[in-house]
Amino acid sequence: MPFSSRRSSYLIVWLLATVACTPKDVPPPAPVLPVPAPSQLAWHRMEMNAFVHFSINTFTDKEWGFGAESPDLFQPTAFDAKQWVAAFKETGFKGVILTCKHHDGFCLWPSAHTQHSVKQSPWMNGEGDVVRALATACRGAGLEFGIYVSPWDRNHADYGTPAYVNYYRDQLRELFQTYGPIFEMWFDGANGGDGFYGGAHEKRKIDGASYYDWPATLDLVRSFNPNVIFFSDAGPGARWVGNEKGIAGETNWNTITPDTLYAGKAGIEQLLNTGSEGGTHWIPAETDVSIRPGWFYHDREDSLVKTPEQLFNIYLTSVGRGSTLLLNIPPDSRGLIHENDVAALRGFRVLLNERFAHDLAREATIRANHYRGNAVEFSPGLLIDGNPDTYWATDDEVISASVELQWPREQIIRYVQLQEAIALGQRVRSWKAEIFKNNKWVQVATATTVGYKRILDVGDQTTARLRITITDARASLALAELSVF
Ligand code: FUL
């Protein structure tokens, strides 16, 4: 072969080899199943939603109405849903869920299926509609709107019979068709037994596992809104976190096996709190907690509104543990969010801004001891690009690896925030944070799961180098973002 043609064949071989090694040929990691549905992924990214308990109880000073309360009692004097939404939006909530009907059965919208509603109230001469007012205010402010419709109904005469289940479904149909789109639907598991029940004044027992025939109800609702997130103890969109204190599990798997779970079943709180590694379904935990001791407004609790610092701690134990926060802020009997609650929310926002405003990771250089196929689209720089859709990944067999941030000079760091690329499933089992101090690496925190987001308080540490090591995972790593504050 003449020299020149041999040279050109070398060139072709070299070119082919270069092309073969371009990063584009490194396949992305296979998902670890189950993975979130697109609607669940969008829900994770909302992070904080507001819960609104407002009803007859606001006027009777109760937490649970018996079901015999007169609609005459519902008389807000200065009702203004826009004031609620303005306070929620300023705090950073992305959605609002309203108790359209609580256990007492009183409906905040003029339902065609019962007389027990705002249309029998003196408020606005029976022309008022709290659901419409709030849904409209949310839409105007760019917030999502969700509904809580208590399955237990202490007012309804048919409660406990199949006729009531039809009534309940008619109400859901009415709500979804009149006030949609609805991002989340809350099914409460409470069922205390006794009630007014159309005048029967008795105790009624239902079989929580079968009475409501949830699969049929969910199918009905999905026919109006296929993307709605169903919240209940067992999901299927999001699960209860197992307590009302604002505390998600330090280990918090988004996966759980729901076969034997149903709303209201006793003894499943711990399982709900942590989820289970290897669970068959993606059903993330939602952390519901009230800004006051009660869910409804009581003036005796005006001095007991949680402080900004308490709310910030709840943020760390909910959003900071990969859960979504659903913070209840109950309007008072004027129909306004009380001044003390507004002030607490503002203070909470100030703390979030102060403590998470400045991401020091963006100013650091980053390197990893390994990245997938040495391909730029899986490189560690993607951890600090502010884009949750890109990620640092490792080769298939690599379930432990480190990244290091380095600054030109020492920084004081307090919070380390890590996020997995959960669209590919939840992987991390354990990880640690270390700083370089006096010429050696010193461990400042360890943790278990990451999931959508994990925030670790490492105390005030002064360092120019931070190392994050994933020590164990279910499969190769795929981490979306790393932030340091
Ligand atoms: C509970 C209900 O019984 C409370 O009244 C409240 O609505 C809370 C969010 O869920 O199960």
Coordinates of C-alpha atoms and ligand atoms in Angstrom, one line a residue:
M1 CA 0.0 0.0 0.0
P2 CA 1.6 3.4 -1.0
F3 CA 2.5 5.5 2.0
S4 CA -0.1 8.2 1.3
S5 CA -3.0 5.8 1.1
R6 CA -1.8 4.1 4.3
R7 CA -1.7 7.5 5.9
S8 CA -5.2 8.2 4.8
S9 CA -6.4 4.8 6.1
Y10 CA -4.8 5.7 9.5
L11 CA -6.6 9.0 9.3
I12 CA -10.0 7.2 8.7
V13 CA -9.3 4.8 11.5
W14 CA -8.4 7.7 13.8
L15 CA -11.5 9.6 12.8
L16 CA -13.7 6.6 13.3
A17 CA -12.2 6.0 16.7
T18 CA -12.7 9.7 17.7
V19 CA -16.3 9.6 16.6
A20 CA -16.8 6.4 18.5
C21 CA -15.6 8.0 21.7
T22 CA -17.5 11.2 21.4
P23 CA -19.7 11.7 24.5
K24 CA -22.8 11.4 22.4
D25 CA -22.3 7.6 22.4
V26 CA -22.4 7.2 26.1
P27 CA -26.0 6.1 26.9
P28 CA -27.8 7.6 29.8
P29 CA -28.3 5.4 32.9
A30 CA -31.2 3.1 32.8
P31 CA -34.1 4.3 35.1
V32 CA -34.5 2.6 38.5
L33 CA -38.1 1.7 38.6
P34 CA -40.6 2.9 39.6
V35 CA -40.2 6.5 38.4
P36 CA -42.5 9.5 39.0
A37 CA -45.2 10.3 36.4
P38 CA -44.7 13.7 34.7
S39 CA -47.5 15.1 36.9
Q40 CA -45.7 13.8 40.0
L41 CA -42.4 15.3 38.9
A42 CA -44.2 18.7 38.4
W43 CA -45.7 18.3 41.9
H44 CA -42.3 17.7 43.5
R45 CA -41.1 20.9 41.9
M46 CA -43.9 22.9 43.5
E47 CA -42.2 22.2 46.9
M48 CA -44.6 24.3 49.1
N49 CA -48.4 24.5 48.9
A50 CA -50.9 26.2 51.2
F51 CA -53.7 24.4 52.9
V52 CA -56.9 26.3 53.8
H53 CA -59.3 25.0 56.5
F54 CA -62.3 27.3 56.4
S55 CA -65.9 26.3 57.0
I56 CA -68.7 26.3 59.6
N57 CA -66.1 25.3 62.2
T58 CA -64.6 28.8 61.7
F59 CA -67.8 30.2 63.2
T60 CA -68.5 27.5 65.8
D61 CA -65.0 27.5 67.2
K62 CA -64.7 23.7 66.6
E63 CA -62.3 21.4 64.8
W64 CA -65.0 18.8 63.8
G65 CA -68.6 19.8 63.3
F66 CA -71.3 17.3 64.1
G67 CA -73.2 17.8 60.9
A68 CA -76.2 19.5 62.4
E69 CA -74.9 23.1 62.2
S70 CA -77.2 25.6 60.6
P71 CA -75.9 27.2 57.4
D72 CA -76.9 30.5 59.0
L73 CA -73.8 30.4 61.0
F74 CA -71.6 30.9 58.0
Q75 CA -71.2 34.6 57.9
P76 CA -67.7 36.0 57.1
T77 CA -67.8 39.8 57.4
A78 CA -64.9 40.8 55.2
F79 CA -64.3 37.7 53.0
D80 CA -61.4 38.3 50.6
A81 CA -59.8 35.3 48.9
K82 CA -57.5 37.6 47.1
Q83 CA -56.0 38.6 50.4
W84 CA -55.3 34.9 51.2
V85 CA -53.7 34.3 47.8
A86 CA -51.5 37.4 48.0
A87 CA -50.1 36.2 51.4
F88 CA -49.5 32.7 50.0
K89 CA -47.9 33.9 46.8
E90 CA -45.6 36.3 48.7
T91 CA -44.5 33.3 50.9
G92 CA -43.6 31.2 47.9
F93 CA -46.4 28.7 47.8
K94 CA -47.2 27.3 44.4
G95 CA -50.6 25.9 45.0
V96 CA -53.6 26.1 47.4
I97 CA -55.8 23.3 48.6
L98 CA -59.2 24.3 50.1
T99 CA -61.6 22.3 52.4
C100 CA -64.5 22.5 50.0
K101 CA -66.3 20.1 52.4
H102 CA -65.1 19.1 55.8
H103 CA -66.4 16.2 57.9
D104 CA -69.6 18.2 58.9
G105 CA -70.7 18.1 55.3
F106 CA -71.2 21.9 54.8
C107 CA -70.3 22.8 51.2
L108 CA -68.4 26.0 50.4
W109 CA -69.9 26.0 46.9
P110 CA -73.6 26.1 46.0
S111 CA -73.8 22.3 45.2
A112 CA -76.8 21.1 43.2
H113 CA -76.8 17.9 45.2
T114 CA -77.5 19.2 48.7
Q115 CA -79.1 22.1 50.6
H116 CA -76.3 22.1 53.2
S117 CA -74.2 24.7 51.6
V118 CA -73.4 28.4 51.2
K119 CA -76.5 28.9 49.2
Q120 CA -78.5 28.6 52.5
S121 CA -76.3 31.1 54.3
P122 CA -77.0 34.8 54.8
W123 CA -73.5 35.5 53.5
M124 CA -73.9 37.4 50.2
N125 CA -77.6 36.5 50.4
G126 CA -76.9 32.9 49.5
E127 CA -75.1 34.0 46.3
G128 CA -71.6 33.5 47.7
D129 CA -69.2 30.8 46.5
V130 CA -65.9 30.3 48.3
V131 CA -64.6 27.7 45.9
R132 CA -65.1 29.9 42.9
A133 CA -63.6 32.9 44.7
L134 CA -60.5 31.0 45.7
A135 CA -60.1 29.2 42.4
T136 CA -60.4 32.5 40.5
A137 CA -57.9 34.3 42.9
C138 CA -55.4 31.4 42.5
R139 CA -55.7 31.6 38.7
G140 CA -55.2 35.3 38.7
A141 CA -52.0 35.0 40.7
G142 CA -50.6 32.0 38.8
L143 CA -51.1 29.5 41.6
E144 CA -52.5 26.0 41.2
F145 CA -55.8 25.2 42.9
G146 CA -56.6 21.9 44.7
I147 CA -59.6 20.5 46.7
Y148 CA -60.2 18.7 49.9
V149 CA -63.6 17.0 49.9
S150 CA -64.1 14.9 53.1
P151 CA -65.4 11.4 52.3
W152 CA -66.8 11.2 55.8
D153 CA -70.0 13.3 55.9
R154 CA -71.7 13.7 59.2
N155 CA -74.6 15.7 57.7
H156 CA -75.7 13.3 55.0
A157 CA -78.7 11.0 55.7
D158 CA -77.4 8.3 53.4
Y159 CA -73.9 8.1 54.8
G160 CA -72.9 4.5 55.2
T161 CA -75.0 3.3 52.2
P162 CA -74.1 3.0 48.5
A163 CA -76.4 6.0 47.8
Y164 CA -73.9 8.3 49.7
V165 CA -71.0 7.1 47.6
N166 CA -72.9 8.2 44.5
Y167 CA -73.6 11.6 46.1
Y168 CA -69.9 11.9 46.9
R169 CA -69.0 11.1 43.3
D170 CA -71.7 13.6 42.0
Q171 CA -70.0 16.3 44.1
L172 CA -66.6 15.5 42.7
R173 CA -67.9 15.6 39.2
E174 CA -69.5 19.0 40.0
L175 CA -66.3 20.4 41.5
F176 CA -64.0 19.1 38.7
Q177 CA -66.3 20.3 36.0
T178 CA -67.1 23.7 37.5
Y179 CA -63.8 24.7 39.1
G180 CA -61.1 22.8 37.3
P181 CA -58.2 22.4 36.5
I182 CA -57.5 21.0 39.9
F183 CA -53.9 20.0 40.6
E184 CA -54.5 17.9 43.7
M185 CA -57.4 16.1 45.3
W186 CA -57.2 15.4 49.1
F187 CA -58.9 12.3 50.5
D188 CA -58.9 12.4 54.2
G189 CA -58.9 9.1 56.1
A190 CA -60.7 10.3 59.3
N191 CA -63.9 8.6 60.2
G192 CA -65.1 9.1 63.7
G193 CA -68.4 7.3 63.5
D194 CA -71.1 9.4 65.1
G195 CA -72.9 12.3 63.5
F196 CA -76.2 14.0 62.6
Y197 CA -76.8 12.0 59.5
G198 CA -80.0 13.8 58.4
G199 CA -81.4 13.7 61.9
A200 CA -80.6 10.1 62.8
H201 CA -78.0 11.1 65.5
E202 CA -76.2 7.8 65.5
K203 CA -72.9 6.1 65.1
R204 CA -72.3 4.7 61.6
K205 CA -69.4 2.4 60.8
I206 CA -68.1 1.8 57.4
D207 CA -65.4 -0.6 56.1
G208 CA -62.6 1.9 55.2
A209 CA -61.0 -0.6 52.8
S210 CA -64.0 -1.2 50.6
Y211 CA -66.9 1.2 51.3
Y212 CA -65.8 4.1 49.0
D213 CA -64.6 1.8 46.2
W214 CA -61.8 4.2 45.5
P215 CA -60.6 2.7 42.2
A216 CA -63.9 3.6 40.6
T217 CA -63.9 7.1 42.1
L218 CA -60.4 7.8 40.9
D219 CA -61.3 6.6 37.4
L220 CA -64.2 9.0 37.4
V221 CA -62.1 11.9 38.5
R222 CA -59.3 11.0 36.0
S223 CA -61.9 11.2 33.2
F224 CA -62.1 14.9 34.0
N225 CA -58.4 15.5 34.8
P226 CA -56.0 12.7 34.0
N227 CA -53.1 14.6 35.7
V228 CA -54.7 15.2 39.1
I229 CA -52.5 14.1 42.1
F230 CA -54.6 12.0 44.5
F231 CA -53.5 12.4 48.1
S232 CA -54.5 9.8 50.7
D233 CA -52.7 7.6 53.2
A234 CA -51.9 5.3 50.3
G235 CA -51.8 7.7 47.4
P236 CA -51.8 6.9 44.5
G237 CA -50.4 10.3 43.7
A238 CA -49.0 11.3 47.0
R239 CA -49.1 9.7 50.5
W240 CA -49.6 11.1 53.9
V241 CA -46.3 11.6 55.8
G242 CA -47.7 9.8 58.9
N243 CA -47.9 12.7 61.3
E244 CA -49.2 16.3 61.5
K245 CA -46.1 17.8 63.0
G246 CA -44.3 18.7 59.8
I247 CA -41.7 15.9 60.0
A248 CA -40.9 13.7 57.0
G249 CA -38.6 10.7 57.7
E250 CA -34.9 11.4 57.7
T251 CA -34.9 8.3 55.5
N252 CA -37.6 9.1 53.0
W253 CA -38.2 6.8 50.0
N254 CA -40.6 8.1 47.4
T255 CA -41.5 4.4 46.8
I256 CA -43.9 2.2 48.8
T257 CA -46.0 -0.9 48.2
P258 CA -49.6 0.2 48.6
D259 CA -51.4 -3.1 48.3
T260 CA -52.4 -3.3 52.0
L261 CA -52.6 0.4 52.7
Y262 CA -55.8 2.5 52.7
A263 CA -56.9 5.8 54.0
G264 CA -57.6 5.7 57.7
K265 CA -55.9 2.4 58.4
A266 CA -54.2 2.4 61.8
G267 CA -50.6 1.5 62.5
I268 CA -49.1 2.5 59.2
E269 CA -47.7 5.9 60.2
Q270 CA -44.1 4.8 60.5
L271 CA -44.2 3.1 57.1
L272 CA -45.7 6.2 55.5
N273 CA -43.1 8.4 57.2
T274 CA -40.2 6.6 55.5
G275 CA -41.7 4.9 52.5
S276 CA -39.8 1.7 51.5
E277 CA -36.8 1.1 49.4
G278 CA -37.9 -1.2 46.7
G279 CA -41.5 -0.2 47.0
T280 CA -43.5 -1.0 43.9
H281 CA -45.0 2.4 43.3
W282 CA -43.8 6.0 43.2
I283 CA -46.0 7.6 46.0
P284 CA -44.1 10.5 47.6
A285 CA -44.8 11.8 51.0
E286 CA -46.7 15.1 51.5
T287 CA -46.1 16.8 54.8
D288 CA -49.3 18.5 56.1
V289 CA -49.0 20.7 59.2
S290 CA -50.9 23.7 60.5
I291 CA -49.4 27.1 61.3
R292 CA -51.6 27.1 64.4
P293 CA -52.3 24.3 66.9
G294 CA -55.7 23.6 65.2
W295 CA -56.6 23.2 61.6
F296 CA -59.4 25.7 61.8
Y297 CA -59.2 29.3 63.1
H298 CA -59.8 29.9 66.8
D299 CA -59.1 33.4 68.3
R300 CA -57.7 31.8 71.4
E301 CA -54.8 30.5 69.2
D302 CA -53.9 34.0 67.9
S303 CA -50.8 34.0 70.2
L304 CA -49.9 30.4 69.2
V305 CA -49.1 31.0 65.5
K306 CA -45.8 29.3 64.7
T307 CA -42.8 31.6 64.5
P308 CA -40.8 32.2 61.4
E309 CA -38.0 30.2 62.9
Q310 CA -40.4 27.2 63.6
L311 CA -41.7 27.4 60.1
F312 CA -38.1 27.4 58.8
N313 CA -37.4 24.3 60.8
I314 CA -40.5 22.7 59.3
Y315 CA -39.2 23.6 55.9
L316 CA -36.0 21.7 56.7
T317 CA -37.8 18.6 58.0
S318 CA -40.2 18.5 55.0
V319 CA -38.9 20.1 51.8
G320 CA -35.4 19.5 53.2
R321 CA -36.1 15.8 53.4
G322 CA -37.4 15.3 49.9
S323 CA -41.1 15.9 50.8
T324 CA -43.6 18.5 49.7
L325 CA -44.8 20.9 52.4
L326 CA -48.6 21.5 52.7
L327 CA -48.8 24.3 55.3
N328 CA -52.3 25.1 56.7
I329 CA -53.2 28.7 57.2
P330 CA -56.8 29.0 58.3
P331 CA -58.8 32.2 57.6
D332 CA -60.6 33.8 60.5
S333 CA -64.3 34.5 60.9
R334 CA -63.9 37.8 59.0
G335 CA -62.8 35.6 56.1
L336 CA -59.3 37.0 56.2
I337 CA -55.9 35.5 57.0
H338 CA -55.2 36.9 60.5
E339 CA -52.5 39.6 60.8
N340 CA -50.4 37.3 63.1
D341 CA -50.3 34.6 60.4
V342 CA -49.5 37.0 57.7
A343 CA -46.6 38.4 59.8
A344 CA -45.3 34.8 60.5
L345 CA -45.5 34.0 56.8
R346 CA -43.5 37.1 55.9
G347 CA -40.9 36.3 58.5
F348 CA -40.6 32.8 57.1
R349 CA -40.1 34.2 53.6
V350 CA -37.4 36.5 55.0
L351 CA -35.5 33.6 56.6
L352 CA -35.8 31.5 53.4
N353 CA -34.4 34.4 51.4
E354 CA -31.6 35.2 53.8
R355 CA -30.5 31.6 54.3
F356 CA -30.8 30.3 50.8
A357 CA -30.3 33.4 48.7
H358 CA -26.7 33.0 47.8
D359 CA -25.6 29.6 46.3
L360 CA -21.9 29.4 47.0
A361 CA -21.6 26.3 44.8
R362 CA -22.0 28.5 41.7
E363 CA -18.8 30.2 42.6
A364 CA -16.8 27.1 43.2
T365 CA -14.8 24.9 40.8
I366 CA -16.1 21.3 40.8
R367 CA -14.5 18.0 40.1
A368 CA -15.5 14.4 40.6
N369 CA -13.4 11.3 41.1
H370 CA -15.5 9.7 38.3
Y371 CA -18.1 10.4 35.7
R372 CA -20.1 8.4 33.3
G373 CA -18.0 7.5 30.2
N374 CA -16.0 10.7 30.7
A375 CA -18.9 12.3 28.8
V376 CA -19.5 15.9 29.1
E377 CA -23.3 15.4 29.4
F378 CA -22.8 13.5 32.6
S379 CA -20.0 15.6 34.0
P380 CA -19.9 17.1 37.6
G381 CA -20.3 20.7 36.3
L382 CA -24.0 19.9 35.7
L383 CA -24.5 19.7 39.4
I384 CA -24.0 23.4 39.7
D385 CA -25.6 24.6 36.5
G386 CA -29.0 25.5 38.1
N387 CA -30.8 23.1 35.7
P388 CA -32.6 20.3 37.4
D389 CA -32.9 18.4 34.1
T390 CA -29.2 17.8 33.7
Y391 CA -27.2 15.5 36.0
W392 CA -23.9 14.1 37.0
A393 CA -23.9 10.4 36.5
T394 CA -21.6 7.4 37.0
D395 CA -20.9 4.3 35.0
D396 CA -23.4 1.5 35.5
E397 CA -21.5 -0.4 38.1
V398 CA -20.4 2.6 40.1
I399 CA -22.6 3.2 43.2
S400 CA -20.2 5.2 45.2
A401 CA -18.4 8.4 44.1
S402 CA -17.3 11.8 45.3
V403 CA -17.5 15.4 44.0
E404 CA -15.4 18.2 45.4
L405 CA -16.1 21.9 45.5
Q406 CA -13.2 24.3 45.8
W407 CA -13.3 28.1 46.4
P408 CA -10.4 30.5 45.9
R409 CA -10.7 31.4 49.5
E410 CA -12.4 30.2 52.7
Q411 CA -16.2 30.4 53.0
I412 CA -18.6 30.0 55.9
I413 CA -21.0 27.3 54.9
R414 CA -24.1 26.2 56.8
Y415 CA -26.5 24.2 54.5
V416 CA -25.6 21.6 51.9
Q417 CA -28.4 20.8 49.5
L418 CA -28.4 17.9 47.1
Q419 CA -31.0 16.7 44.6
E420 CA -31.3 13.5 42.7
A421 CA -32.4 13.3 39.0
I422 CA -35.6 11.6 40.2
A423 CA -37.0 11.3 36.7
L424 CA -34.6 8.3 36.6
G425 CA -35.8 6.9 40.0
Q426 CA -34.5 7.2 43.5
R427 CA -31.1 5.7 44.1
V428 CA -29.0 7.1 46.9
R429 CA -29.0 5.1 50.2
S430 CA -26.3 7.1 52.1
W431 CA -23.9 10.0 51.7
K432 CA -21.7 12.3 53.6
A433 CA -20.3 15.8 53.6
E434 CA -16.7 16.6 54.5
I435 CA -14.6 19.8 54.7
F436 CA -10.9 20.2 54.3
K437 CA -9.5 21.6 57.5
N438 CA -6.0 21.6 58.9
N439 CA -4.8 19.6 56.0
K440 CA -7.2 16.8 56.4
W441 CA -10.8 15.8 55.5
V442 CA -13.2 16.2 58.4
Q443 CA -16.7 14.7 58.2
V444 CA -19.4 17.3 59.0
A445 CA -22.6 15.4 58.2
T446 CA -23.9 12.1 57.1
A447 CA -27.4 11.2 55.8
T448 CA -29.4 8.5 54.2
T449 CA -31.8 9.2 51.3
V450 CA -31.7 12.2 49.0
G451 CA -34.7 12.0 46.6
Y452 CA -36.1 15.2 45.1
K453 CA -34.1 17.4 47.6
R454 CA -32.1 16.9 50.8
I455 CA -30.8 19.8 52.9
L456 CA -28.3 19.2 55.6
D457 CA -27.4 21.7 58.3
V458 CA -23.7 21.3 58.8
G459 CA -23.4 24.1 61.4
D460 CA -21.3 27.1 60.5
Q461 CA -18.1 25.6 58.9
T462 CA -15.2 27.6 57.5
T463 CA -13.5 25.9 54.6
A464 CA -12.3 26.4 51.1
R465 CA -13.1 22.8 50.1
L466 CA -16.2 20.6 50.5
R467 CA -16.4 17.0 49.5
I468 CA -19.7 15.1 49.0
T469 CA -19.4 11.3 48.8
I470 CA -22.3 9.1 47.9
T471 CA -21.4 6.0 50.0
D472 CA -24.1 3.6 48.8
A473 CA -26.9 3.6 46.3
R474 CA -29.4 1.2 44.7
A475 CA -27.8 1.7 41.3
S476 CA -25.4 4.0 39.5
L477 CA -25.6 7.6 40.5
A478 CA -27.7 10.4 38.8
L479 CA -27.6 13.6 40.8
A480 CA -29.2 16.8 39.5
E481 CA -28.1 19.7 41.6
L482 CA -25.7 20.6 44.5
S483 CA -26.1 23.9 46.3
V484 CA -24.2 25.3 49.3
F485 CA -25.4 28.2 51.4
Ligands
FUL1 C1 -57.6 15.2 59.5 C2 -58.9 15.8 59.7 O1 -59.7 15.0 60.7 C3 -58.6 17.2 60.3 O2 -59.8 17.9 60.7 C4 -57.9 17.9 59.2 O3 -58.7 18.2 58.1 C5 -56.6 17.2 58.8 C6 -55.9 17.8 57.7 O4 -56.9 15.9 58.4 O5 -57.6 13.8 59.3

